[in-house]
Short mmCIF file of C-alpha atoms and ligand atoms in Angstrom, two decimals:
data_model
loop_
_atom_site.label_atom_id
_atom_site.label_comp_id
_atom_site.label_asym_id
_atom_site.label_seq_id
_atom_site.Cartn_x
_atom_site.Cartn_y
_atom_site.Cartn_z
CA UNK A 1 187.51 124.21 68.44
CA UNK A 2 186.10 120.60 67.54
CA UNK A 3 186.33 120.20 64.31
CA UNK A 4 185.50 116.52 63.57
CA UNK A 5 183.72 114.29 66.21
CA UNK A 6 185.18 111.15 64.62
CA UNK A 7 186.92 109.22 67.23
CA UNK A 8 186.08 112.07 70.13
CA UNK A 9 185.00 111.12 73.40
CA UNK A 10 181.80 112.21 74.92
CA UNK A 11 180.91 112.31 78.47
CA UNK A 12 177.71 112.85 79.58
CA UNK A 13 175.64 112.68 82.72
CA UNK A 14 172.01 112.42 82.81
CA UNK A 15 171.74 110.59 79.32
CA UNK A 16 169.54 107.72 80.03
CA UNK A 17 166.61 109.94 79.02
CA UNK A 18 165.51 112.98 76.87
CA UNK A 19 167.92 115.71 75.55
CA UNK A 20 171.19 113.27 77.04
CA UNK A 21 170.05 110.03 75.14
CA UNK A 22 168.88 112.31 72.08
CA UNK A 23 172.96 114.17 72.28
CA UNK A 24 174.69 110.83 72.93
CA UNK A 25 172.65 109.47 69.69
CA UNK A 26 173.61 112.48 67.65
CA UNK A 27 177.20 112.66 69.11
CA UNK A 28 177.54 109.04 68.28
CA UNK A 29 176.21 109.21 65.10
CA UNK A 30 178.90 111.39 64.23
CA UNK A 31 181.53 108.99 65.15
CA UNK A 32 182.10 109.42 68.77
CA UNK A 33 182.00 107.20 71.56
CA UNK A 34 179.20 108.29 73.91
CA UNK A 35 180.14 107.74 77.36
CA UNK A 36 176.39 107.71 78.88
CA UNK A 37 176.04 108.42 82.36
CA UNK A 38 172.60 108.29 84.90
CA UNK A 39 171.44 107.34 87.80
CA UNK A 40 169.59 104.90 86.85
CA UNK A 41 171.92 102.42 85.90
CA UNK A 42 169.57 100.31 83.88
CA UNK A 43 168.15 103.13 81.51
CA UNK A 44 172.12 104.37 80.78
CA UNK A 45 172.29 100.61 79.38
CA UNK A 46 169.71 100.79 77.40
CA UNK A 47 170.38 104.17 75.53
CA UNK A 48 174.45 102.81 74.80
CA UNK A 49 172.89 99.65 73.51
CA UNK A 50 170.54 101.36 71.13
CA UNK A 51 173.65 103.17 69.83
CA UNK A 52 175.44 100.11 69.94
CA UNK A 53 172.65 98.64 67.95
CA UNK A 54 172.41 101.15 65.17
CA UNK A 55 176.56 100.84 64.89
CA UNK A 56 178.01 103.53 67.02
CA UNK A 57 180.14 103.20 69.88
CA UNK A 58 179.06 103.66 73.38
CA UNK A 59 178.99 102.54 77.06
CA UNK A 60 176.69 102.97 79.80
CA UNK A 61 177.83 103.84 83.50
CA UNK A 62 176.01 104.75 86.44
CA UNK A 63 176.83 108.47 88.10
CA UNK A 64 174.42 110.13 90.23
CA UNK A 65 175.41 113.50 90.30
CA UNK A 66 174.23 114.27 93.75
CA UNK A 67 177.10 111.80 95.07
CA UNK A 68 180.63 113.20 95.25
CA UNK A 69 182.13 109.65 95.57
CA UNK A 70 179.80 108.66 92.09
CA UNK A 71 181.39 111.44 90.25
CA UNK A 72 184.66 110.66 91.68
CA UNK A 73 184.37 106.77 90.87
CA UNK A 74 182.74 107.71 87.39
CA UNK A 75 185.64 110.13 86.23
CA UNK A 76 188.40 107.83 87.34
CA UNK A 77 187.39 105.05 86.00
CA UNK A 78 186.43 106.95 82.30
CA UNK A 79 189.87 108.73 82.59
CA UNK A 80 191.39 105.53 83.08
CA UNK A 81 190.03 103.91 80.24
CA UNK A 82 189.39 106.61 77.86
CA UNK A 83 192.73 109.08 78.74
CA UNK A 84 191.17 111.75 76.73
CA UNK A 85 187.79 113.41 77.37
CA UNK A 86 186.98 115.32 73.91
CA UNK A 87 183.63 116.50 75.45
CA UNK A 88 181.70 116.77 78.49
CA UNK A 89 178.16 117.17 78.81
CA UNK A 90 176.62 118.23 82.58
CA UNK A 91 173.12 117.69 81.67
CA UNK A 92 171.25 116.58 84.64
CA UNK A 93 168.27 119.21 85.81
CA UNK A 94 165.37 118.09 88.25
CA UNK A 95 162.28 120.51 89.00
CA UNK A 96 160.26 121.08 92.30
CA UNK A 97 157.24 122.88 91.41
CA UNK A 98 154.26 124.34 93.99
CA UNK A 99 153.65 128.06 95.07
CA UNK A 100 156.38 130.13 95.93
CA UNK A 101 154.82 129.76 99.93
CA UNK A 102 154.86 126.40 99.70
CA UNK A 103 157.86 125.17 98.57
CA UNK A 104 160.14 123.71 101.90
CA UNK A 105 163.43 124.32 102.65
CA UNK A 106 164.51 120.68 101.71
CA UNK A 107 163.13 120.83 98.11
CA UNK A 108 165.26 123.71 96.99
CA UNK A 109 168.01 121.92 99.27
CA UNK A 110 167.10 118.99 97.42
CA UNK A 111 167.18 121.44 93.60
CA UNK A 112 170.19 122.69 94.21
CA UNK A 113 172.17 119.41 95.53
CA UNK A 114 170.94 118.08 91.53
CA UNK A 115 171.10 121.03 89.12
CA UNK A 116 173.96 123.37 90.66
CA UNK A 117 176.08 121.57 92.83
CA UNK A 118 175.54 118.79 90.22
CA UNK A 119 177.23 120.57 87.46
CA UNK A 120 179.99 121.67 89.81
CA UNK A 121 181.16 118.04 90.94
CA UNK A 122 181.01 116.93 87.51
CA UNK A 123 182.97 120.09 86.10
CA UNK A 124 185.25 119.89 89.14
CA UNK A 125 186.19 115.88 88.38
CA UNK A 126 186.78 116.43 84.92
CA UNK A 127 187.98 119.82 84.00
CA UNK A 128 191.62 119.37 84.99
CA UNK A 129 191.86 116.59 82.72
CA UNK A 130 190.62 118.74 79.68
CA UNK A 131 192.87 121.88 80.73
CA UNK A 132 195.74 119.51 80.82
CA UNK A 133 194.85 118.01 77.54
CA UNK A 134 194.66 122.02 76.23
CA UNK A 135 191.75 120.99 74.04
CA UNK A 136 187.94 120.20 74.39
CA UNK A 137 184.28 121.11 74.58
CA UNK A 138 182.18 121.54 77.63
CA UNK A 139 178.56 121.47 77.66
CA UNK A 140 176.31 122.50 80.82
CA UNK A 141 172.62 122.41 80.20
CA UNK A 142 170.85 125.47 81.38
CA UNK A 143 167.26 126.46 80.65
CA UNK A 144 165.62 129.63 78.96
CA UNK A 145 164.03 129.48 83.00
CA UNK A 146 167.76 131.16 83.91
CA UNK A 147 168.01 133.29 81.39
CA UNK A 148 163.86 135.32 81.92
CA UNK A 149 161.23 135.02 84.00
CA UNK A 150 158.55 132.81 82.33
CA UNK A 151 157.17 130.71 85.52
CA UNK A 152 156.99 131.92 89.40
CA UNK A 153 156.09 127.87 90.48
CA UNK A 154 159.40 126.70 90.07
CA UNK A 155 161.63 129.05 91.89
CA UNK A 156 164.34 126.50 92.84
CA UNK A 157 164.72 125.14 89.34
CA UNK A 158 165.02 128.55 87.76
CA UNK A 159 167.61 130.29 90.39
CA UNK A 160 169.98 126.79 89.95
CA UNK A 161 169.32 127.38 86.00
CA UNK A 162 169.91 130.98 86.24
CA UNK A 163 173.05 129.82 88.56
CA UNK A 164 174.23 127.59 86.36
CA UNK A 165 174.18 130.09 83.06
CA UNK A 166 175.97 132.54 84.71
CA UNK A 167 178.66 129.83 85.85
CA UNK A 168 178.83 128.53 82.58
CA UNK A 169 179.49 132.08 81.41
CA UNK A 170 182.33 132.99 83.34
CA UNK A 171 183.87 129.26 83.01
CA UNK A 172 184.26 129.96 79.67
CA UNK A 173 186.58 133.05 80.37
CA UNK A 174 189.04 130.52 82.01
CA UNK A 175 188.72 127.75 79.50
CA UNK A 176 188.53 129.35 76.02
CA UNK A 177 192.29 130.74 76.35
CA UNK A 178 192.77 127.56 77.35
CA UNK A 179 191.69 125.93 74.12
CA UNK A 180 188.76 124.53 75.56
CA UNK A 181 185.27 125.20 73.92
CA UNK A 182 182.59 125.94 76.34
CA UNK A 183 178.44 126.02 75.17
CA UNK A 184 175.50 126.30 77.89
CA UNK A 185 172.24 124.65 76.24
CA UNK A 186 169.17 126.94 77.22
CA UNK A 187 166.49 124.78 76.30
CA UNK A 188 162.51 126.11 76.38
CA UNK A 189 160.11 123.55 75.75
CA UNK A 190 161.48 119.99 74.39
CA UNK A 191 159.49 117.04 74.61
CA UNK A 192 160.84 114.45 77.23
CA UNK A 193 160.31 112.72 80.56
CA UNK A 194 161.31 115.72 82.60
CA UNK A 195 157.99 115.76 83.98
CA UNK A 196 158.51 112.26 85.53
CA UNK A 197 161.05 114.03 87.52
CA UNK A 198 158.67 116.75 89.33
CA UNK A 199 158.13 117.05 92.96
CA UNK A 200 155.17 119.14 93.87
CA UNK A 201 154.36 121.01 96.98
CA UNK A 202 151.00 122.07 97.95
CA UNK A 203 148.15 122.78 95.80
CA UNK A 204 148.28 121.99 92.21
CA UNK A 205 149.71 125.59 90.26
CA UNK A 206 147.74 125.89 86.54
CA UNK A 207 149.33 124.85 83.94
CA UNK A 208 150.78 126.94 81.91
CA UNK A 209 151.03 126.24 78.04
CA UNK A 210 154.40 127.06 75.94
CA UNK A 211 155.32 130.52 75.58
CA UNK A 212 157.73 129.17 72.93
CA UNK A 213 157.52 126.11 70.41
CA UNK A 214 158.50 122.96 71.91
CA UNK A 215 161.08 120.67 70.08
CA UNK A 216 161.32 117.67 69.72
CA UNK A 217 164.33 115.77 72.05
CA UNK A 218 166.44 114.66 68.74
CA UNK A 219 166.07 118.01 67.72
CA UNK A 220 167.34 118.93 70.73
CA UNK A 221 170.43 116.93 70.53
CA UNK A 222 171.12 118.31 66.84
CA UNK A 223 171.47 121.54 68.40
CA UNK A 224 173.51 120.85 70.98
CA UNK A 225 175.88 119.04 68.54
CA UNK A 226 175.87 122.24 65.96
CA UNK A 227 176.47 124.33 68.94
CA UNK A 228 179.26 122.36 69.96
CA UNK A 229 180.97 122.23 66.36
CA UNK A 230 180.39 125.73 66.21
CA UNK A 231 181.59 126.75 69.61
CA UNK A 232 178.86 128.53 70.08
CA UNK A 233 178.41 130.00 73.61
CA UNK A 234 174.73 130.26 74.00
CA UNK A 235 172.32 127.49 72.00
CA UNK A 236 168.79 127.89 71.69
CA UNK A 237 165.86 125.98 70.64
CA UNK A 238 164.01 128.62 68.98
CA UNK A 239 164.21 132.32 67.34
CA UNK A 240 161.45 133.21 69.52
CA UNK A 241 163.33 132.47 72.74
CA UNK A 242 166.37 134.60 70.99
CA UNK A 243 163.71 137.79 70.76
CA UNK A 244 162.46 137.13 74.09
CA UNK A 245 165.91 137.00 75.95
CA UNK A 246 167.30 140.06 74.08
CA UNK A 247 163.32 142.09 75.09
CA UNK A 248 164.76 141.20 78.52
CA UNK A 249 167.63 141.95 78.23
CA UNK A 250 166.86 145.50 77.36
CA UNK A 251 163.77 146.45 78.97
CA UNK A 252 163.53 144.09 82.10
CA UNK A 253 160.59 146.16 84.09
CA UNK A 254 158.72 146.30 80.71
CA UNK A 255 159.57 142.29 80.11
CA UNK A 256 158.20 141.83 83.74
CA UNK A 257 155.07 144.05 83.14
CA UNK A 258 154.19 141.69 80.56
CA UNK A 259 154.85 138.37 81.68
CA UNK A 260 152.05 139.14 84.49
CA UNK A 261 149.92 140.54 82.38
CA UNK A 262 150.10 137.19 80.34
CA UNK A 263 150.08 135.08 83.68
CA UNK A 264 147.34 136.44 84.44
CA UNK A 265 145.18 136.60 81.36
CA UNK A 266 146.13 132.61 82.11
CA UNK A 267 144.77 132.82 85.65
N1 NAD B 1 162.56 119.11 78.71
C1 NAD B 1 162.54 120.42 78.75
O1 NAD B 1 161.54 121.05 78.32
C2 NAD B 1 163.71 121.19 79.29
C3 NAD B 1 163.69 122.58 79.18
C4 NAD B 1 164.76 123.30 79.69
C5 NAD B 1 165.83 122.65 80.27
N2 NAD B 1 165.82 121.30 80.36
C6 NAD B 1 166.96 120.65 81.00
O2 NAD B 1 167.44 119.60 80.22
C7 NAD B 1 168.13 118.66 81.06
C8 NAD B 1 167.71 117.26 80.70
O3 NAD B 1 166.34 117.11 80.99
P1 NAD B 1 165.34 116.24 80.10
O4 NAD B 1 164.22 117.13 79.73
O5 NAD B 1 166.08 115.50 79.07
O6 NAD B 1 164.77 115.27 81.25
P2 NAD B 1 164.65 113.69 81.38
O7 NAD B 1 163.97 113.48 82.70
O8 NAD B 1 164.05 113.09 80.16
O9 NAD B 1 166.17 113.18 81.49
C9 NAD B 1 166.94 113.48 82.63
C10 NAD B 1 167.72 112.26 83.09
O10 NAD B 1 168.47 112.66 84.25
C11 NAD B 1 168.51 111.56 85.13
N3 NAD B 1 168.78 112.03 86.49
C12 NAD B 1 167.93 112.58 87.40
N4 NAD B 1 168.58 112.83 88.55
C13 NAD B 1 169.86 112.45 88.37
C14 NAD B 1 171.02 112.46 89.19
N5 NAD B 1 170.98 112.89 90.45
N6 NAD B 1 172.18 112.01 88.65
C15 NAD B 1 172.25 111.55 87.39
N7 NAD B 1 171.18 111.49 86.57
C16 NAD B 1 170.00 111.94 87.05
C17 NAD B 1 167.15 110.91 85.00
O11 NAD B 1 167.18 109.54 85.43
C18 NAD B 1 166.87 111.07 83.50
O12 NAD B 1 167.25 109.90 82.79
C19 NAD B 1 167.82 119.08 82.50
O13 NAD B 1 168.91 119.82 83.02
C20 NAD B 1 166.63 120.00 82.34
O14 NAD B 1 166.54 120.95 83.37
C21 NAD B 1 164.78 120.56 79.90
#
């Protein structure tokens, strides 16, 4: 378990925006050095110079996570310089939204590539360094979207979620006797550019306003970080989302009945 972040160091992919930049702030703050990863080069630069800025220590890299030979490059070159990776933070998640009918082959090709097979490069490049250091923390970023059904316009987003929860779950039963913390973030609504990321397929689907309250990115990030100094499995943004997994989890055709009752009351 991590007790003290003071001199850790903290990987993280998809930081040049939202819930990353907010974690690599927080994590920094704390007294690590953020390692912030993204594909966009130019944004990762930005969000290590603010920490620089306000004191903290921190570098900016570019990884896209959809590359094997980026993730490759990006781990050697931070094991290289760093030897140590304290914590690791797989946080990249893109959405393709449109009807379940419309949605093409190539955008869940395209979902899965990002969110799952994402996670799994950058867990595959870096994990043998933390089980041969014996100690650590890894973070994947899931979505309350894996964990119940809340949307049926995102179906590729919410089975790599879902995918990447249950991944995250079993991980852990390798890694923990291993001395190495594990925590998947299952975010509902937090305010960032996520919608920037979108791609949508055929007619615009209604929107669909919050189930849950929406957060607020830094708040975000401070939960990530508690959840990391806790070792805390499962992290989520709000009590309500706790209630609403465990109704699903015990009563999942009565959670269904009601989730399209509520759809559409919305339609
Ligand atoms: N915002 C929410 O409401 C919410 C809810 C649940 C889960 N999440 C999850 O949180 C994570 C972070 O999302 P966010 O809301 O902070 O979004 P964001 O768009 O603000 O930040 C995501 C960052 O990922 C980068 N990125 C996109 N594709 C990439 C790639 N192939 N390789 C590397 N970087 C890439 C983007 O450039 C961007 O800077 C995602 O996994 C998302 O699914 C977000």
């Amino acid at each position: 378990m991590i007790e003290s972040l003071e001199g850790a160091v903290a990987v993280l992919t998809g930081a040049g925006s939202g819930i990353g930049r907010a974690t690599a702030h927080s994590l920094a703050r704390r007294g690590a050095t953020a390692v912030v990863s993204d594909v966009d080069a130019r944004r990762a630069e930005t969000v290590a110079g603010e920490i620089e800025a306000l004191g903290g220590r921190a570098e900016g890299m570019r990884c896209d996570v959809s590359l094997q030979d980026d993730v490759a490059t990006f781990a050697d070159t931070v094991l290289r310089r760093h030897r140590v990776v304290d914590i690791l933070m797989s946080n990249v998640g893109v959405i393709a939204k449109g009807d379940p009918l419309e949605i093409p082959l190539e955008a869940w090709s395209s979902v899965i590539d990002v969110n799952l097979l994402g996670t799994v490069r950058v867990l595959r490049a870096f994990l043998p360094a933390l089980v041969e250091q014996g100690r650590g923390h890894v973070v994947t970023t899931g979505s309350t979207a894996g964990l119940f059904p809340y949307a049926h316009d995102r179906l590729p987003y919410v089975a790599t979620k879902a995918a990447v929860v249950a991944l995250t779950e079993s991980l852990a039963l390798y890694l923990r006797p291993r001395g190495i913390g594990v925590t998947c973030f299952c975010p509902a609504g937090v305010m960032t550019n996520i919608v920037e990321q979108i791609r949508h397929y055929g007619p615009p689907t209604p929107i669909q306003p919050p189930q849950v309250p929406v957060i607020s990115a830094e708040e975000a990030g401070e939960l990530v970080v508690e959840g990391i100094l806790e070792n805390r499995l499962l992290v989520l943004t709000d009590p309500s989302v706790e209630s609403m997994a465990q109704r699903h989890v015990m009563d999942r055709e009565g959670f269904l009945t009601s989730q399209v009752q509520y759809l559409e009351g919305l339609a």
